[in-house]
Amino acid sequence: MASSPDLSSADNTPENPGSGSPSEASATSGTATGGERRGRVRLRRAAVMAVPATMVAAGLAILTAQGALGVQFAISGMPFTVTATELNGTGFEQFGGLDNMADGSPNAGDTGGQVLIVTSAIKNATLTKLCQSVDLGGTNLKITAGRGEQKVTASDLTTDSTELSGDAAFNNIEIGNDASTLTKANAKGPIGVFSQQADTVHIGNLRQTNYATTAGVFKLPGLKLSFSDSGC
């Protein structure tokens, strides 16, 4: 941190001639100028301390937008079911990949802690009557939303799935792209991996088995969370 200018020389400028006694000058500098300078120093320190937090937040936003968080965080290894009566999206991409569990995960089994998945990325999506459930062994944690007039909306949505079914329709679809060259949504896969993309996607009676989901923004009107004997 840069040091503050000498207070005595600052008080003897043409605008502030040093006419007072030394004790008066000392009192003035301690109560007015010194207080202001210390206040500015504290503000500068606060600003410097805020920079790393701002950079971290910006970095997380960028990673989410690029669909990278779904690859980087360690999945629990517990699959969850997602259903919706209807999904509509603009900017659709899909490619294969691997999700990794935390080291020593009890859910790894004989998989080595890896799950082969298909990543679906949608720049902007709306879902009607969303249901998500995970089997906790004897009971299900169940989330529902978008069952009224307002639909669930998401931006920069990515899902890592092992199963996906429904009645699908695509507009301007491209099949066989290299996953590293995709342009329709804010996600890219590994180079040399098969992929596809489209301007729009519609899926009726959507059903997915997922291991991970990320989104830049996820709005769930009418959200309800409960435990249930049955899943979605």
PDB file of N, CA, C and O in Angstrom, residues 22 26 57 62 69 110 117 131 139 147 166 171 191 221:
ATOM      1  N   PRO A  22       1.911  24.746  16.530  1.00  0.00           N
ATOM      2  CA  PRO A  22       2.182  23.340  16.257  1.00  0.00           C
ATOM      3  C   PRO A  22       1.147  22.419  16.875  1.00  0.00           C
ATOM      4  O   PRO A  22       0.743  21.437  16.282  1.00  0.00           O
ATOM      5  N   SER A  26      -1.257  19.937  14.876  1.00  0.00           N
ATOM      6  CA  SER A  26      -1.295  18.507  15.170  1.00  0.00           C
ATOM      7  C   SER A  26      -2.711  18.042  15.445  1.00  0.00           C
ATOM      8  O   SER A  26      -3.143  16.999  14.963  1.00  0.00           O
ATOM      9  N   ALA A  57     -16.158 -15.121  -8.123  1.00  0.00           N
ATOM     10  CA  ALA A  57     -17.552 -15.142  -8.567  1.00  0.00           C
ATOM     11  C   ALA A  57     -17.640 -15.073 -10.075  1.00  0.00           C
ATOM     12  O   ALA A  57     -18.421 -15.796 -10.700  1.00  0.00           O
ATOM     13  N   ILE A  62     -18.348 -17.809 -15.429  1.00  0.00           N
ATOM     14  CA  ILE A  62     -17.803 -18.188 -16.742  1.00  0.00           C
ATOM     15  C   ILE A  62     -17.795 -19.703 -16.889  1.00  0.00           C
ATOM     16  O   ILE A  62     -18.165 -20.257 -17.921  1.00  0.00           O
ATOM     17  N   LEU A  69     -18.509 -26.754 -15.158  1.00  0.00           N
ATOM     18  CA  LEU A  69     -18.693 -27.202 -13.784  1.00  0.00           C
ATOM     19  C   LEU A  69     -19.212 -28.625 -13.723  1.00  0.00           C
ATOM     20  O   LEU A  69     -18.887 -29.375 -12.818  1.00  0.00           O
ATOM     21  N   ASP A 110     -17.892 -51.158  -8.932  1.00  0.00           N
ATOM     22  CA  ASP A 110     -16.813 -51.625  -9.801  1.00  0.00           C
ATOM     23  C   ASP A 110     -16.591 -50.698 -10.993  1.00  0.00           C
ATOM     24  O   ASP A 110     -16.026 -51.091 -12.006  1.00  0.00           O
ATOM     25  N   ILE A 117     -21.406 -40.699 -19.549  1.00  0.00           N
ATOM     26  CA  ILE A 117     -22.648 -39.917 -19.622  1.00  0.00           C
ATOM     27  C   ILE A 117     -22.765 -39.216 -20.990  1.00  0.00           C
ATOM     28  O   ILE A 117     -21.802 -39.150 -21.764  1.00  0.00           O
ATOM     29  N   CYS A 131     -40.420 -32.527 -12.485  1.00  0.00           N
ATOM     30  CA  CYS A 131     -40.322 -33.379 -11.304  1.00  0.00           C
ATOM     31  C   CYS A 131     -38.910 -33.946 -11.241  1.00  0.00           C
ATOM     32  O   CYS A 131     -38.364 -34.389 -12.262  1.00  0.00           O
ATOM     33  N   THR A 139     -36.929 -44.284   0.820  1.00  0.00           N
ATOM     34  CA  THR A 139     -37.735 -43.081   0.604  1.00  0.00           C
ATOM     35  C   THR A 139     -37.109 -42.268  -0.524  1.00  0.00           C
ATOM     36  O   THR A 139     -35.937 -42.463  -0.880  1.00  0.00           O
ATOM     37  N   ARG A 147     -45.939 -26.302 -12.113  1.00  0.00           N
ATOM     38  CA  ARG A 147     -47.184 -27.031 -12.346  1.00  0.00           C
ATOM     39  C   ARG A 147     -48.375 -26.103 -12.548  1.00  0.00           C
ATOM     40  O   ARG A 147     -49.481 -26.554 -12.849  1.00  0.00           O
ATOM     41  N   GLY A 166     -38.229 -39.589 -24.709  1.00  0.00           N
ATOM     42  CA  GLY A 166     -39.290 -38.626 -24.961  1.00  0.00           C
ATOM     43  C   GLY A 166     -39.582 -38.533 -26.443  1.00  0.00           C
ATOM     44  O   GLY A 166     -39.014 -39.278 -27.262  1.00  0.00           O
ATOM     45  N   ASN A 171     -34.821 -28.381 -34.821  1.00  0.00           N
ATOM     46  CA  ASN A 171     -34.823 -27.463 -35.946  1.00  0.00           C
ATOM     47  C   ASN A 171     -33.382 -27.154 -36.341  1.00  0.00           C
ATOM     48  O   ASN A 171     -32.572 -26.758 -35.500  1.00  0.00           O
ATOM     49  N   ILE A 191     -12.158 -32.611 -27.700  1.00  0.00           N
ATOM     50  CA  ILE A 191     -11.839 -32.701 -29.125  1.00  0.00           C
ATOM     51  C   ILE A 191     -11.861 -34.167 -29.560  1.00  0.00           C
ATOM     52  O   ILE A 191     -11.449 -35.062 -28.830  1.00  0.00           O
ATOM     53  N   PRO A 221     -40.846 -21.776 -10.306  1.00  0.00           N
ATOM     54  CA  PRO A 221     -42.087 -21.284  -9.676  1.00  0.00           C
ATOM     55  C   PRO A 221     -42.892 -22.441  -9.091  1.00  0.00           C
ATOM     56  O   PRO A 221     -42.959 -23.522  -9.671  1.00  0.00           O
TER      57      PRO A 221
END
